[in-house]
Amino acid sequence: MHYPWWYVPVITAPMLIAAVSIVHVLVSHYAVGGGLFLAVETAHAYRTKDREYLAYLKGHTKFFVWLTVVFGAITGVGIWWTIGLASPLATEVLIRAFVFGWATEYVFFVLEIASAFIFLYYWGRLPEKTHVTVGWIYGISAWISLVLITGITAFMLHPGAWLDPATRSFWSGFFNPQFLPQTVARTGGALLLSSLYVYLHASIAIRDQRLRDLIAARSARPALLGASLILAGGVGWYSFMPESAKAALSAAAVLNVLAALIFVLTAVVFVLLYLGPYRNPGWLSPGFAGALVLFGVAAFSTGEFIREAVRKPYVVYNVVLSNQIFPNEVAQLRSRGYLEGALPEGRSWTNAYVARHFPQVMDSADPSKIDEKKLLDLPRSEQIKIGEVLFQYHCNDCHAVHFGYSPVAMMLHGRTEEMHLEMIENLDRAPFFMPPWAGTREEAKVLAAYLASISPPRPGGMAPQ
């Protein structure tokens, strides 16, 4: 209500955030784990005078920098672009609450970029110890960036003591109940994913069996450690989850299946790593490495989806609702009207839209305000148009219309308009993970008219009512 709505057909705007974010997360975790891998392995190659291994690591570093620094930076900017448009109020809250954290992260990000380019382009021109030190500067800086970002994203699921104005500070928000388990899990993900990416790259790029076996054996231990940390962090993530989030996870069958899938896939990867690279390095082949990467990426991406889903009906738990309003604004919007918005003065975007297209419903005593009762005097076709606006602002964050992500029309087969109205006025009760209705009864009626206009008839072949 504080910002205009950004409409993305079919997939919805928040799912576009998810698509961009998952790609970035997969690359950024490689940036962390891969940086640590390069620092450790370059030191090992220098120490053992293994020139073939050094030549491979130099080539891998070029691939690493292009993927993580160039493509990773592009997708990182893409995240800011999409969240700024699709979830502006939540973005505003995160910026205001964590200005110090964002500023610190940018410092380390600049340090990452500088050290990555120095590590690559001064290869062979720096003393060995200095070169390895630069690699460690990159790896540690990348891990600190991961910790900083994790503290902020973990806050979105459980702000903890930050919710109490008496204890609200940057530190109470950053060191929230989800911080430690998510940091453990993401550190594990960085170690595991980077090893899996290295396996795939090495199996394709290296023909020398000795060198391939060396990489397989040396990367097995951090990969196994990473899988273990993911499982430990996942248990902690669930243990420190808010009760409503646990209920949302339990109530959604698909989330139960996906949660089980994460642990199964991670366990499968652990077993394959143990039997393959750890015990039998010679097993490493493009097919074997590709299967490991596929399982690892599937598990990690599924975890990201669940992390987002269990926050509903919030974007930031107990701070910003999924329809981009603050929880304490619901009562005000129910009184003055959702179309009016919750701003204390001035017009909301929806108010301006109604004033322009339906001037006949504006209050005669105060033309800047909507006379809610006049909404029901409009012809039904115009009520439906206003109902569509209400749907976009109040519901489209989680639902497409006919096709795409969670299409609302497909959930309304055969319902009457009265049933729509009852559902709207009790949104947060059935099901409980939807935001409460934040409008007047008149607005609920025009939204019900819109839902009735898009609801398919009762499917044929059903038992008679």
mmCIF file of C-alpha atoms in Angstrom, residues 230-232 234-235 237 258-268 299:
data_model
loop_
_atom_site.group_PDB
_atom_site.id
_atom_site.type_symbol
_atom_site.label_atom_id
_atom_site.label_comp_id
_atom_site.label_asym_id
_atom_site.label_seq_id
_atom_site.Cartn_x
_atom_site.Cartn_y
_atom_site.Cartn_z
ATOM 1 C CA ILE A 230 24.031 -28.854 6.095
ATOM 2 C CA LEU A 231 22.273 -31.620 8.032
ATOM 3 C CA ALA A 232 23.274 -30.130 11.421
ATOM 4 C CA GLY A 234 18.935 -27.968 8.991
ATOM 5 C CA VAL A 235 18.096 -29.531 12.357
ATOM 6 C CA TRP A 237 16.898 -24.298 11.503
ATOM 7 C CA LEU A 258 10.336 -31.268 -0.174
ATOM 8 C CA ALA A 259 11.748 -31.133 3.373
ATOM 9 C CA ALA A 260 12.190 -34.898 3.366
ATOM 10 C CA LEU A 261 13.730 -34.632 -0.093
ATOM 11 C CA ILE A 262 16.430 -32.252 1.177
ATOM 12 C CA PHE A 263 17.623 -34.682 3.840
ATOM 13 C CA VAL A 264 17.385 -37.683 1.522
ATOM 14 C CA LEU A 265 19.346 -35.985 -1.269
ATOM 15 C CA THR A 266 21.985 -34.681 1.144
ATOM 16 C CA ALA A 267 22.358 -38.157 2.632
ATOM 17 C CA VAL A 268 22.632 -39.655 -0.860
ATOM 18 C CA ALA A 299 18.787 -30.287 -2.390
#
